[in-house]
GROMACS .gro file of C-alpha atoms in nm:
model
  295
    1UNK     CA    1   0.000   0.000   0.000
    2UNK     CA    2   0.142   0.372  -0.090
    3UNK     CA    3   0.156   0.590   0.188
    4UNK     CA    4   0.005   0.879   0.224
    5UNK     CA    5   0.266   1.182   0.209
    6UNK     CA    6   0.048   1.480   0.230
    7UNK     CA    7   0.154   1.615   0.550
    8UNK     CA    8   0.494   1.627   0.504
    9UNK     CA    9   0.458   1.773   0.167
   10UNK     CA   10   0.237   2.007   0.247
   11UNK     CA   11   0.511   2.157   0.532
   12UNK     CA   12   0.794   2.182   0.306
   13UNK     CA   13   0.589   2.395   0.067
   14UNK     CA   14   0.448   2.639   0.315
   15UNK     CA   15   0.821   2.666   0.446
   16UNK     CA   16   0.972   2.749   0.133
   17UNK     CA   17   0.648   2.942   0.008
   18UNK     CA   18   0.765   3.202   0.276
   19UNK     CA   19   1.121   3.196   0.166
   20UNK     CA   20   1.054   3.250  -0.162
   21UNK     CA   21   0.842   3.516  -0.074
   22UNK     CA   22   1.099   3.657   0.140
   23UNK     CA   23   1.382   3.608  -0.214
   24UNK     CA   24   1.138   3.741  -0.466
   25UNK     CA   25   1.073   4.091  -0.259
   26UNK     CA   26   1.448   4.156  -0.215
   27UNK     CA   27   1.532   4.060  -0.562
   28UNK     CA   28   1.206   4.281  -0.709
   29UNK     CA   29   1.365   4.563  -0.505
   30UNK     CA   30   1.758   4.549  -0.566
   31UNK     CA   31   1.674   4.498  -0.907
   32UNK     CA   32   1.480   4.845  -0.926
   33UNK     CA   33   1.688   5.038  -0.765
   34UNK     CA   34   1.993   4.872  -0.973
   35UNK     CA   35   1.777   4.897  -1.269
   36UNK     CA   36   1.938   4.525  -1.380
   37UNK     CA   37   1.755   4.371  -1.644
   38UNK     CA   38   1.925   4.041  -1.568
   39UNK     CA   39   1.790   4.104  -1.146
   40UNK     CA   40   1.439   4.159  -1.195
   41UNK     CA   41   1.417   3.864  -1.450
   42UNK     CA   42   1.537   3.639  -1.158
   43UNK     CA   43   1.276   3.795  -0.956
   44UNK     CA   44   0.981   3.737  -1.233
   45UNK     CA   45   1.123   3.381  -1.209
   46UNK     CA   46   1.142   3.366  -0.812
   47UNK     CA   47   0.716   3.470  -0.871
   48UNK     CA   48   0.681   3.142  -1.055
   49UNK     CA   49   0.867   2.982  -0.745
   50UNK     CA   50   0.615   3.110  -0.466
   51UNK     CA   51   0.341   3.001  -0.785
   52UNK     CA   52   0.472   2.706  -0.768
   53UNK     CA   53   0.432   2.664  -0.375
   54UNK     CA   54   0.075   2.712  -0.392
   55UNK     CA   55  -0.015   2.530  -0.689
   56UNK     CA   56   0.179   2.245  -0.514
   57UNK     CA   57  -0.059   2.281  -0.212
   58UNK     CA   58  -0.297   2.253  -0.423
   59UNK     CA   59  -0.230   1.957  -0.586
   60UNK     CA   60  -0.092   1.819  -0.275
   61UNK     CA   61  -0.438   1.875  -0.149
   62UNK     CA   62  -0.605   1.649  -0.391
   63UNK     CA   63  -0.354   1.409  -0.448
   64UNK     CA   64  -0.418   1.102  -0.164
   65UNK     CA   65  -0.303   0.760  -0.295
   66UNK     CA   66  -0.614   0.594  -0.128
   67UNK     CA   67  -0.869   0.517  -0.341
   68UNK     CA   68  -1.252   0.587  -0.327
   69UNK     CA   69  -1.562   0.563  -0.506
   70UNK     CA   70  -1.508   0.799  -0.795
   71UNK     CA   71  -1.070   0.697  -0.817
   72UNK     CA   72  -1.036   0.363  -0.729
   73UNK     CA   73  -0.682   0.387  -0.825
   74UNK     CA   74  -0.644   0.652  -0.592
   75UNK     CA   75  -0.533   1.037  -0.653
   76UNK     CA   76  -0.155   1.028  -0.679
   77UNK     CA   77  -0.180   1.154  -1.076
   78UNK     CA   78  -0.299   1.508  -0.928
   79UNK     CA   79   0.081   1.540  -0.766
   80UNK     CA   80   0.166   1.498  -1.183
   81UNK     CA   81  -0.055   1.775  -1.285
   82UNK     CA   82   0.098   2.025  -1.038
   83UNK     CA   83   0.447   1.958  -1.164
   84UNK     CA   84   0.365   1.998  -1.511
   85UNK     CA   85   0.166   2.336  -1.350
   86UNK     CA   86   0.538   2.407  -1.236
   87UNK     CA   87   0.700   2.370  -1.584
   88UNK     CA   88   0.415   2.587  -1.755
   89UNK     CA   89   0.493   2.838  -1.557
   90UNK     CA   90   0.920   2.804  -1.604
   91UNK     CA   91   0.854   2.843  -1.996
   92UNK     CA   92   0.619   3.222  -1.905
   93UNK     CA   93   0.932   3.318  -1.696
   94UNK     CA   94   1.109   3.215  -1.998
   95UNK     CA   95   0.937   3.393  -2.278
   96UNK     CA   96   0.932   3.737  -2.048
   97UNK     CA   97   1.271   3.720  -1.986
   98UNK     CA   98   1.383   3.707  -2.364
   99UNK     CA   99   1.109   3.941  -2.427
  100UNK     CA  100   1.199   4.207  -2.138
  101UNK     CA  101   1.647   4.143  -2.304
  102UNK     CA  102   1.526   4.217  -2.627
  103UNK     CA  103   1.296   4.503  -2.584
  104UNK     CA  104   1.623   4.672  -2.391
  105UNK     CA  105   1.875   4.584  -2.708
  106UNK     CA  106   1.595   4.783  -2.935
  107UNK     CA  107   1.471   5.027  -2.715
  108UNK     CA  108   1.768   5.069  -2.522
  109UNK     CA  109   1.755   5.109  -2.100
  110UNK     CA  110   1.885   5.358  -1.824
  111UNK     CA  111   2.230   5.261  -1.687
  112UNK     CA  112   2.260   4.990  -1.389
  113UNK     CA  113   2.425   5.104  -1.082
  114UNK     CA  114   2.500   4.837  -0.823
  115UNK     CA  115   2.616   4.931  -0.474
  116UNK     CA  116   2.825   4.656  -0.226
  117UNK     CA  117   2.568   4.638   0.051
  118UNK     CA  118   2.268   4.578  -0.284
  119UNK     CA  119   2.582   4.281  -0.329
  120UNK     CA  120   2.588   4.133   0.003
  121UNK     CA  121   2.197   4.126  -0.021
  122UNK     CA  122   2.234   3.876  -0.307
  123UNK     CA  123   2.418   3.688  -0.147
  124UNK     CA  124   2.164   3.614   0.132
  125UNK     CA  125   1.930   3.577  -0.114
  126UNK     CA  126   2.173   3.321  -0.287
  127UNK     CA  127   2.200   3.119   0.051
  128UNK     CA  128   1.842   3.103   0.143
  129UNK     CA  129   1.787   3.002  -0.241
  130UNK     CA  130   2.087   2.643  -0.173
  131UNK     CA  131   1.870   2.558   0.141
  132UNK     CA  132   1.577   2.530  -0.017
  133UNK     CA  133   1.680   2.346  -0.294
  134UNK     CA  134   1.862   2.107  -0.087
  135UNK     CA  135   1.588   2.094   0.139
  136UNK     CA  136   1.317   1.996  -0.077
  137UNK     CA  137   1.521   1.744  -0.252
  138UNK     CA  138   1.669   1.569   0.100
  139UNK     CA  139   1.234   1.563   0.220
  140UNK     CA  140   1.135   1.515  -0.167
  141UNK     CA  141   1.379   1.186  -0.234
  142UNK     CA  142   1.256   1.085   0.118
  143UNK     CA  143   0.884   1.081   0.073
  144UNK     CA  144   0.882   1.022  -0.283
  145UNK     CA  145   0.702   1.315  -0.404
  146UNK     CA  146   0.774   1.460  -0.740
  147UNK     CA  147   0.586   1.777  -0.658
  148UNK     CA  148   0.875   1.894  -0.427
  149UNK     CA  149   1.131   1.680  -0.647
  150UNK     CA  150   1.014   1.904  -0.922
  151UNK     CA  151   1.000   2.205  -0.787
  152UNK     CA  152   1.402   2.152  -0.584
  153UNK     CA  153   1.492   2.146  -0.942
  154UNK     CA  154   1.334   2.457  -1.026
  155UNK     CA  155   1.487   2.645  -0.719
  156UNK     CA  156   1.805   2.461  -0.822
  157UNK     CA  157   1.837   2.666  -1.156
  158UNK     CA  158   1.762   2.968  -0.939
  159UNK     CA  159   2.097   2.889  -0.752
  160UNK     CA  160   2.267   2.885  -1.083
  161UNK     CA  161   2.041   3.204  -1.257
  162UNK     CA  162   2.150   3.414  -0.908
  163UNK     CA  163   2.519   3.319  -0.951
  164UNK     CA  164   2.540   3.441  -1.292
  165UNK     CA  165   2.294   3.763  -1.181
  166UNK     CA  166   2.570   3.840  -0.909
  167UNK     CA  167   2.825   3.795  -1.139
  168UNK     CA  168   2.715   3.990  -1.383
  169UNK     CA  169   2.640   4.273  -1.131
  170UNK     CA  170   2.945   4.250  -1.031
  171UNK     CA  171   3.092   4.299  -1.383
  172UNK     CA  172   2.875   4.596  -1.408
  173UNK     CA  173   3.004   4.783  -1.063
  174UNK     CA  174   3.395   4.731  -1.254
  175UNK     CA  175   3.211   4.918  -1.556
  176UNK     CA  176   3.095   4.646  -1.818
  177UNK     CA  177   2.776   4.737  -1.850
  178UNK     CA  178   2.694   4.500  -2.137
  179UNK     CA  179   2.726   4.227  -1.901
  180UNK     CA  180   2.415   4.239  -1.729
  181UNK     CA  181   2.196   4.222  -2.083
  182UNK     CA  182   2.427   3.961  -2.226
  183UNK     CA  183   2.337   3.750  -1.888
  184UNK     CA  184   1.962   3.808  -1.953
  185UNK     CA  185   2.012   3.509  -2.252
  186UNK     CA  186   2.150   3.236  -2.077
  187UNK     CA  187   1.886   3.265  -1.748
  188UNK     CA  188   1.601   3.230  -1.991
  189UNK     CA  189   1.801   2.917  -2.142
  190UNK     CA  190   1.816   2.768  -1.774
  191UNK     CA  191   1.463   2.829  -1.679
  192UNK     CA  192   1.358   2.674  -2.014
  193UNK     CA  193   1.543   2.363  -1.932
  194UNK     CA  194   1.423   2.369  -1.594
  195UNK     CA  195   1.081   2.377  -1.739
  196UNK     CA  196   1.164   2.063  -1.996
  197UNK     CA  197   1.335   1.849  -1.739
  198UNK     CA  198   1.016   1.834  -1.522
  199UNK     CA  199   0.755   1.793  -1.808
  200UNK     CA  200   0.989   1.535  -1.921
  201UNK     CA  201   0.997   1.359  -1.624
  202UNK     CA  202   0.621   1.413  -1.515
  203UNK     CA  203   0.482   1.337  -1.882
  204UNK     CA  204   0.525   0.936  -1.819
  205UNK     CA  205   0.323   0.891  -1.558
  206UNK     CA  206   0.033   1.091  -1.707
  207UNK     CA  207   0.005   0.916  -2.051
  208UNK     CA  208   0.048   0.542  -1.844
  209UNK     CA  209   0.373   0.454  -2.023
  210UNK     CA  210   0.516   0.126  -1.919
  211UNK     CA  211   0.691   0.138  -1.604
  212UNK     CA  212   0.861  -0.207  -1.613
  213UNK     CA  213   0.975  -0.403  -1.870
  214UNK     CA  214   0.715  -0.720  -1.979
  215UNK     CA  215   0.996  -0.984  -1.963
  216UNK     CA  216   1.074  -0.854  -1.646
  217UNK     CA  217   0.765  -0.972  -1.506
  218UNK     CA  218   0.747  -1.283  -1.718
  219UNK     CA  219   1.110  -1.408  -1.571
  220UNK     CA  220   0.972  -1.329  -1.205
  221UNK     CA  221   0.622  -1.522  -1.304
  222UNK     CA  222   0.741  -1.809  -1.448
  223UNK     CA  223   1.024  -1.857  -1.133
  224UNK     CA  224   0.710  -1.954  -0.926
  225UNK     CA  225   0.661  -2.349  -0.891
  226UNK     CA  226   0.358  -2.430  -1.103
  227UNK     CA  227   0.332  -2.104  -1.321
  228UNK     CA  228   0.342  -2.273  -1.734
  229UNK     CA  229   0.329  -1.955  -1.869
  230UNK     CA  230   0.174  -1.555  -1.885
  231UNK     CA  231   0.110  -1.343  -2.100
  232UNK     CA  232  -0.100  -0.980  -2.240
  233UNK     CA  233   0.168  -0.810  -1.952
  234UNK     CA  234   0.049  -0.439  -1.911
  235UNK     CA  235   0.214  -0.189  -1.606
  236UNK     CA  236   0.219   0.151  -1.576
  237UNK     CA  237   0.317   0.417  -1.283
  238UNK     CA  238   0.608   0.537  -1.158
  239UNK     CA  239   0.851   0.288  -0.946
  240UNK     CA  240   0.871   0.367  -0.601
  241UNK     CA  241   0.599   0.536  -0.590
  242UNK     CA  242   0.296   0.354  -0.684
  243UNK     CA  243   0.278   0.091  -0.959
  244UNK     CA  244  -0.029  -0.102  -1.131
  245UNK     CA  245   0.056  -0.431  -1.336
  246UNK     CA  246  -0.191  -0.683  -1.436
  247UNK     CA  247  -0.110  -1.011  -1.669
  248UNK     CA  248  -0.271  -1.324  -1.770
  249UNK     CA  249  -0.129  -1.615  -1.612
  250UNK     CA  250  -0.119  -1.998  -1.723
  251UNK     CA  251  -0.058  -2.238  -1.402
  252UNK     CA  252  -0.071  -2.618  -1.388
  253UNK     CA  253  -0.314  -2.658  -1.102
  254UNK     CA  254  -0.552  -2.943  -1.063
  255UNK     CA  255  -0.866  -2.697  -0.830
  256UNK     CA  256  -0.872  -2.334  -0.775
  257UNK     CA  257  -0.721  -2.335  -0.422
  258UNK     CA  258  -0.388  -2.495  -0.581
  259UNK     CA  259  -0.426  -2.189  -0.857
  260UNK     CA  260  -0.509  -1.923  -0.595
  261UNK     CA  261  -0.201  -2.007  -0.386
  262UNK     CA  262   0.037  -2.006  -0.721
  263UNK     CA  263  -0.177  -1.666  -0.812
  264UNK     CA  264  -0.050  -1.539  -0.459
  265UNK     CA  265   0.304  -1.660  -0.485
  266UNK     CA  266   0.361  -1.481  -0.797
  267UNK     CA  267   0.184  -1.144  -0.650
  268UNK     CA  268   0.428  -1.181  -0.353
  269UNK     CA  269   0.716  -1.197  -0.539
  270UNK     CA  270   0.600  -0.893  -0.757
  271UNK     CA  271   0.555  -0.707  -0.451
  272UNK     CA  272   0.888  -0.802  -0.304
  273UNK     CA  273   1.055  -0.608  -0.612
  274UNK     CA  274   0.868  -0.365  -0.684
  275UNK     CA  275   0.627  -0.224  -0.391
  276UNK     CA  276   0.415  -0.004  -0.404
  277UNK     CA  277   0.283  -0.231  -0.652
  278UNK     CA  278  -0.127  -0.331  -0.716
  279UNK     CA  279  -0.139  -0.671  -0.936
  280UNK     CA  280  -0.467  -0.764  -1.122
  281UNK     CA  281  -0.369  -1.139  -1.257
  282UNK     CA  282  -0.622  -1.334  -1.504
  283UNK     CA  283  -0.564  -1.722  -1.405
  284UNK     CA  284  -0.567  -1.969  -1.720
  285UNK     CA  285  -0.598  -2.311  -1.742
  286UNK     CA  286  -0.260  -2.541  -1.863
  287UNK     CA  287  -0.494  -2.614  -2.204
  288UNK     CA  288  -0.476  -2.265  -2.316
  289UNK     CA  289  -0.149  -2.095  -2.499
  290UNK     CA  290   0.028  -1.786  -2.570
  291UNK     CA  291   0.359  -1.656  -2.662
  292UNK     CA  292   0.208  -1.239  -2.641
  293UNK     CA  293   0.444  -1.176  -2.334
  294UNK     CA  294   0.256  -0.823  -2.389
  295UNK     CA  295  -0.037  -0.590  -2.571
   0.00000   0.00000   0.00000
């Protein structure tokens, strides 16, 4: 049986809701009074982090593995919808930020100014950004929740957006101001990827691709004492966190207790690799043949 996450989930997003909060504002307002281009597109994308946050409670919400009368494969699909919520909102950040670099190469923009103390405020903002990522990940990998697995890969490619931000900044207090448009470019290319590596990742377990390879299943089948044979081998989920696999199954039993206790052996086995796992299995007579190992 998949446990149910929720709470924990639900307390690592309200956490790091607040931080991000507490990122975006300080961001939003050393990048106006810097007037950096490359700043306040960090802080657009630090909005889609706090988005993120809530659209994860949301989901988190909604998303119980139980089942009941209307999902009687339970909910766990909804924690899927809010990380591909997540990488929606990466590709906006992505398409303002290009939009906001080239509107200043056309248009042109008033001169950034950074000060050291504006400096030293990006750097808090770059620490509070590595314990959040880290955090989410360590509970994330822990639970098994993608929604926080997702979005620790979002706030990730913030560490590495607000690296290059300071750096640029930086470049722009020794007097290249170019820097700090030319950096605009390669922090939409990280948020896009950002973006692609959790649809990517999330996309699977939407569309019910297989999650474990048929003759997998048929080797651990047919090493049960009086399985002949199985076949039409269908699975789908997500190892390790919840898995459905269901197979017709050929055993050489003379009543239906003798096939009920192979039945179980083979479920047992399945359950031993690859729990949480929920196996429907079809039991067929020694008469009947096929070599479909799947659809």
């Amino acid at each position: 049986m998949t446990s149910d996450n929720r709470a924990a989930v639900r307390k690592v997003l309200i956490i790091t809701l607040l931080l991000n909060i507490f990122v975006m504002v300080l961001k939003a307002v050393v990048g106006n009074l810097t007037g950096s281009l490359s700043l306040l597109a960090d802080a657009l994308h630090s909005v889609t982090d706090s988005a993120n946050n809530i659209l994860g409670l949301i989901a988190s919400r909604f998303s119980s593995p139980k089942p009941d009368r209307d999902h009687p494969y339970g909910h766990l699909k909804f924690e899927a919808v809010g990380a591909l919520g997540i990488s929606a909102f990466l590709g906006i950040a992505c398409f303002e930020i290009l939009q906001g670099a080239v509107e200043r190469i056309i248009n042109g923009g008033k001169e950034v100014k950074i000060s050291p103390p504006q400096v030293w405020i990006l750097l808090i903002v770059l620490g509070v950004n590595i314990f959040v990522a880290f955090y989410e990940r360590a509970v994330g990998q822990r639970v098994k929740s993608p929604i926080l697995i997702a979005d620790a890969k979002h706030t990730m490619s913030d560490i590495w957006v607000t690296i290059s931000v300071i750096g640029g900044l930086i470049g722009v207090w020794l007097g290249v101001q170019w820097l700090d448009l030319v950096l605009a470019f390669p922090v939409a290319l990280l948020v896009f990827w950002s973006g692609w590596t959790v649809l990517k990742e999330n996309l699977p377990w939407l569309v019910d691709e297989m999650a474990i390879a048929p003759e997998v299943i048929h080797d651990i089948a047919l090493s049960v004492p009086g399985v002949v044979n199985c076949h039409d081998i269908a699975s789908r989920g997500v190892l390790g966190r919840q898995v459905f696999i269901e197979m017709h199954l050929i055993v050489d039993a003379p009543d239906v207790e003798r096939a009920h206790r192979i039945t179980e052996e083979v479920e047992r086995r399945l359950e031993e690799r690859f729990n949480p796992v929920r196996i429907l299995i079809h039991v067929e007579p020694p008469t009947y043949q096929s070599n479909q190992i799947t659809f």
